Coordinates of C-alpha atoms and ligand atoms in Angstrom, one line a residue:
S13 CA 0.0 0.0 0.0
K14 CA 1.0 3.6 -0.5
P15 CA 2.6 5.7 2.2
W16 CA 0.1 8.6 1.7
T17 CA -3.3 7.8 3.2
V18 CA -6.2 10.1 4.3
P19 CA -5.3 9.9 8.0
A20 CA -1.6 10.6 7.1
L21 CA -2.7 14.0 5.7
A22 CA -4.1 15.2 9.1
Q23 CA -1.0 13.8 10.8
A24 CA 1.3 15.7 8.4
K25 CA -0.5 19.0 9.5
R26 CA 0.0 18.1 13.2
N27 CA 3.7 17.5 12.5
G28 CA 4.1 20.7 10.5
Q29 CA 5.0 18.7 7.4
K30 CA 4.2 20.7 4.2
L31 CA 2.2 18.9 1.5
V32 CA 3.3 19.0 -2.1
M33 CA 0.6 18.6 -4.8
L34 CA 0.5 18.9 -8.6
T35 CA -2.1 18.2 -11.1
A36 CA -1.5 15.4 -13.6
Y37 CA -3.5 13.9 -16.5
D38 CA -1.4 11.1 -17.9
A39 CA 0.8 8.2 -16.7
G40 CA 4.1 9.6 -17.9
F41 CA 4.0 12.9 -16.0
A42 CA 2.3 11.3 -13.0
R43 CA 5.2 8.8 -12.8
A44 CA 7.8 11.6 -12.8
F45 CA 5.9 13.6 -10.2
D46 CA 5.4 10.5 -8.0
A47 CA 9.0 9.5 -8.2
N48 CA 10.4 13.0 -7.3
G49 CA 8.6 13.7 -4.1
V50 CA 5.0 14.9 -4.9
D51 CA 2.6 13.8 -2.1
L52 CA -0.7 14.3 -3.8
I53 CA -1.8 14.2 -7.4
L54 CA -4.9 16.0 -8.5
I55 CA -6.9 15.0 -11.6
G56 CA -8.2 18.5 -12.0
D57 CA -11.1 19.6 -14.2
S58 CA -8.5 22.1 -15.3
L59 CA -8.0 19.4 -17.9
G60 CA -10.9 21.1 -19.7
M61 CA -8.6 24.0 -20.3
V62 CA -5.0 22.6 -20.5
V63 CA -5.8 19.3 -22.2
Q64 CA -9.0 19.9 -24.1
G65 CA -8.5 23.5 -25.0
H66 CA -11.8 24.9 -23.6
D67 CA -12.0 28.4 -22.1
S68 CA -13.3 27.1 -18.8
T69 CA -13.7 23.9 -16.8
L70 CA -17.5 23.8 -17.4
P71 CA -17.6 21.3 -20.3
V72 CA -15.7 18.6 -18.4
T73 CA -17.6 15.3 -17.7
V74 CA -17.2 12.6 -15.1
A75 CA -16.2 10.3 -17.9
D76 CA -13.3 12.7 -18.8
I77 CA -12.1 12.8 -15.3
A78 CA -12.4 9.0 -14.9
Y79 CA -10.4 8.4 -18.1
H80 CA -7.4 10.5 -16.8
T81 CA -7.8 9.0 -13.3
T82 CA -7.4 5.5 -14.7
A83 CA -4.2 6.3 -16.5
V84 CA -2.6 8.1 -13.5
A85 CA -3.8 5.6 -10.9
R86 CA -1.9 2.7 -12.7
V87 CA 1.5 4.2 -12.0
L88 CA 1.3 5.9 -8.6
Q89 CA 3.5 4.3 -5.9
R90 CA 3.5 7.0 -3.3
A91 CA 1.1 9.9 -3.9
L92 CA -2.5 10.1 -2.9
L93 CA -4.8 10.5 -5.9
V94 CA -7.5 13.2 -5.7
A95 CA -10.1 13.6 -8.6
D96 CA -12.3 16.6 -9.2
L97 CA -16.1 16.2 -9.4
P98 CA -16.7 18.3 -12.5
F99 CA -19.4 20.9 -12.9
G100 CA -22.9 19.6 -12.2
A101 CA -21.7 16.2 -10.9
D102 CA -22.1 17.4 -7.4
A103 CA -25.4 19.2 -7.9
T104 CA -27.2 16.7 -5.6
P105 CA -25.9 14.3 -3.1
E106 CA -27.2 11.3 -5.1
R107 CA -25.5 12.5 -8.3
A108 CA -22.3 13.2 -6.4
L109 CA -22.3 9.7 -4.9
E110 CA -22.7 8.1 -8.4
A111 CA -19.9 10.2 -9.8
S112 CA -17.6 9.6 -6.9
L113 CA -18.1 5.8 -7.1
Q114 CA -17.2 6.0 -10.8
L115 CA -14.0 8.0 -9.9
L116 CA -13.1 5.7 -7.0
R117 CA -13.5 2.7 -9.3
A118 CA -11.1 4.5 -11.7
G119 CA -8.5 4.7 -8.9
A120 CA -9.2 8.0 -7.1
E121 CA -8.9 8.0 -3.3
M122 CA -10.6 11.3 -2.7
V123 CA -12.9 13.6 -4.6
K124 CA -12.8 17.4 -4.7
I125 CA -15.9 19.6 -4.4
E126 CA -16.0 23.3 -5.1
G127 CA -17.9 25.6 -2.7
A128 CA -19.8 25.5 0.5
G129 CA -23.6 26.4 0.9
F130 CA -25.7 23.5 -0.4
K131 CA -22.4 21.6 -1.1
L132 CA -22.1 21.0 2.7
D133 CA -24.9 18.5 2.4
V134 CA -23.1 16.8 -0.5
I135 CA -19.8 16.6 1.5
R136 CA -21.6 15.2 4.5
Y137 CA -23.5 12.6 2.3
L138 CA -20.3 11.3 0.8
V139 CA -18.2 11.3 4.0
E140 CA -20.9 9.4 5.8
R141 CA -20.6 6.8 3.0
E142 CA -16.8 6.5 3.5
I143 CA -15.8 8.6 0.5
P144 CA -13.0 11.1 1.4
V145 CA -13.7 14.6 0.3
C146 CA -11.4 17.6 -0.5
S147 CA -13.1 20.9 -0.4
H148 CA -12.1 23.8 -2.7
L149 CA -12.9 27.4 -1.6
G150 CA -11.9 30.9 -2.7
L151 CA -11.8 31.2 -6.5
T152 CA -13.9 28.3 -7.6
P153 CA -13.5 28.1 -11.4
Q154 CA -16.8 26.2 -11.8
S155 CA -18.4 29.5 -10.7
V156 CA -16.9 31.5 -13.6
L157 CA -20.3 32.4 -15.1
T158 CA -21.7 33.9 -11.9
L159 CA -18.4 35.4 -10.8
G160 CA -17.9 37.0 -14.2
G161 CA -14.3 35.9 -14.5
F162 CA -11.3 34.5 -12.6
K163 CA -10.6 37.0 -9.7
V164 CA -9.1 37.0 -6.2
Q165 CA -11.7 36.1 -3.6
G166 CA -12.2 36.8 0.1
R167 CA -11.2 40.5 0.0
G168 CA -12.8 42.9 2.5
E169 CA -16.1 41.8 4.0
A170 CA -15.9 38.5 2.1
A171 CA -13.0 37.4 4.3
E172 CA -15.2 36.4 7.3
R173 CA -17.6 34.6 5.0
L174 CA -14.7 32.5 3.6
R175 CA -13.5 31.7 7.2
A176 CA -17.0 30.6 8.1
D177 CA -17.2 28.4 4.9
A178 CA -13.9 26.8 5.7
R179 CA -15.0 25.9 9.3
A180 CA -18.2 24.6 7.8
V181 CA -16.6 22.3 5.2
A182 CA -14.2 20.9 7.9
E183 CA -17.2 20.4 10.2
A184 CA -19.1 18.6 7.3
G185 CA -16.2 16.1 7.2
A186 CA -13.8 17.3 4.4
A187 CA -10.3 15.9 4.9
L188 CA -8.4 18.5 2.9
L189 CA -9.1 22.1 1.8
V190 CA -7.8 23.8 -1.4
L191 CA -7.7 27.6 -1.2
E192 CA -7.4 29.3 -4.5
C193 CA -6.6 33.0 -5.1
V194 CA -7.2 34.4 -1.7
P195 CA -5.0 37.0 0.1
S196 CA -2.2 35.4 2.0
P197 CA -3.1 36.7 5.5
L198 CA -6.7 35.3 5.1
A199 CA -5.3 31.9 3.9
A200 CA -3.0 31.8 6.9
Q201 CA -5.9 32.6 9.2
V202 CA -8.1 29.8 7.7
T203 CA -5.1 27.4 8.1
A204 CA -5.0 28.2 11.8
D205 CA -8.8 28.0 12.1
V206 CA -9.2 24.4 10.8
A207 CA -7.6 21.1 11.8
I208 CA -7.6 19.8 8.2
P209 CA -4.6 20.6 5.9
T210 CA -5.0 23.6 3.6
I211 CA -3.5 23.5 0.1
G212 CA -2.9 26.9 -1.4
I213 CA -2.8 28.0 -5.1
G214 CA -2.4 31.8 -5.1
A215 CA -3.0 31.7 -1.4
G216 CA 0.5 32.4 0.0
A217 CA 3.1 30.3 2.0
G218 CA 1.0 30.2 5.1
C219 CA -1.0 27.2 3.9
D220 CA -0.2 23.6 4.9
G221 CA 0.7 22.7 1.3
Q222 CA 0.7 24.0 -2.3
V223 CA -0.7 22.9 -5.6
L224 CA -0.1 24.0 -9.1
V225 CA -1.5 23.0 -12.5
M226 CA 1.3 21.0 -14.1
H227 CA 1.3 23.0 -17.4
D228 CA 1.8 26.2 -15.4
F229 CA 4.6 24.7 -13.3
L230 CA 6.3 23.6 -16.5
G231 CA 6.1 27.1 -18.0
L232 CA 3.7 26.4 -20.8
D233 CA 1.8 29.3 -22.2
S234 CA -1.9 28.6 -21.4
G235 CA -3.2 31.1 -24.0
H236 CA -4.8 33.0 -21.1
R237 CA -3.4 35.8 -18.9
R238 CA -0.8 34.3 -16.6
P239 CA -1.9 34.5 -13.0
K240 CA 0.5 36.1 -10.5
F241 CA 1.0 32.9 -8.5
V242 CA 2.3 30.8 -11.5
K243 CA 6.0 30.0 -11.4
D244 CA 8.0 28.2 -14.1
F245 CA 9.9 25.5 -12.2
L246 CA 11.3 23.9 -15.4
A247 CA 13.4 27.0 -15.9
E248 CA 14.8 26.5 -12.4
G249 CA 15.0 22.7 -12.3
G250 CA 16.4 22.1 -15.9
S251 CA 14.3 18.9 -16.4
V252 CA 10.9 17.6 -15.4
A253 CA 12.4 15.6 -12.5
G254 CA 14.5 18.6 -11.5
A255 CA 11.5 20.9 -11.7
V256 CA 9.5 18.7 -9.4
R257 CA 12.4 18.5 -6.9
A258 CA 12.8 22.3 -7.0
Y259 CA 9.1 22.8 -6.4
A260 CA 8.9 20.2 -3.6
D261 CA 12.0 21.7 -1.9
A262 CA 10.6 25.2 -2.1
V263 CA 7.2 24.2 -0.8
R264 CA 8.8 22.3 2.1
A265 CA 11.2 25.1 2.9
G266 CA 8.3 27.6 2.8
T267 CA 10.1 29.7 0.1
F268 CA 7.3 29.1 -2.5
P269 CA 5.2 31.0 -2.9
D270 CA 7.1 34.2 -2.1
A271 CA 5.5 37.7 -2.0
E272 CA 5.9 38.0 -5.8
H273 CA 3.7 34.9 -6.3
A274 CA 1.0 35.7 -3.8
Y275 CA -1.7 38.4 -3.1
A276 CA -0.8 40.5 0.0
S277 CA -4.3 41.8 0.3
Ligands
LIG301 O1 -8.7 21.7 -11.6 C1 -7.6 22.0 -11.0 O2 -6.5 21.8 -11.5 C2 -7.7 22.5 -9.7 C3 -6.5 23.1 -9.0 C4 -6.2 24.4 -9.6 C5 -6.7 23.1 -7.5 O3 -8.8 22.5 -9.1
LIG302 NA1 -10.5 22.0 -10.5

């Protein structure tokens, strides 16, 4: 069995051990990430953008996520495998259960759900049925139509709302919490508020771990405006394996993200 399990994540937070996460969509990259110190692999619905070429994550289906999950699951020796529930798949607890079972059958060990609100019932429903859940708050890309774009979240009065949502998803049973595009001080505060590990992306070094989309981390031009938090680790590491080691070392040392790759407020 693999060293990374769901209980091991909570223990890592208690030990002050930083968690290193990357997205992956195929066996080749997943093997390289797994062999060079990545703790968690995410089959992100970002695949709609970086693999399929869409402008958002909205067109991605459960079958798409399952396909990539299957390929990645075959090669992981170490890393825990998390898979996104795509847009609509978590609209009701029953639909979320069906989708999650499909992803677990494909090899996922945890499913990720964007948002709080009515999703709290979905999280509770899955956790009660022994399906580990990762929550995702802050900028939730599946909300792009109602948000009107990809923007920093949790500024001003929205900060207390985000803190309350974070406590609520932890209370509902989430085992992990991704915080995307929120001011660093708020992400640090949320990290102190909850016992579950927080994984930041554009959320500063005060989180319990970090995640990046692999294409961003390898310096590929996404065709979209490059977010501030993106860093090209291939330039630094010189090879894919070197990039992973440079990223993992920087996350564990707390030197990534630095102020240049985070939102101060
Ligand atoms: O889909 C994805 O890649 C994600 C990460 C950005 C956290 O959800
Ligand atoms: Na996602």
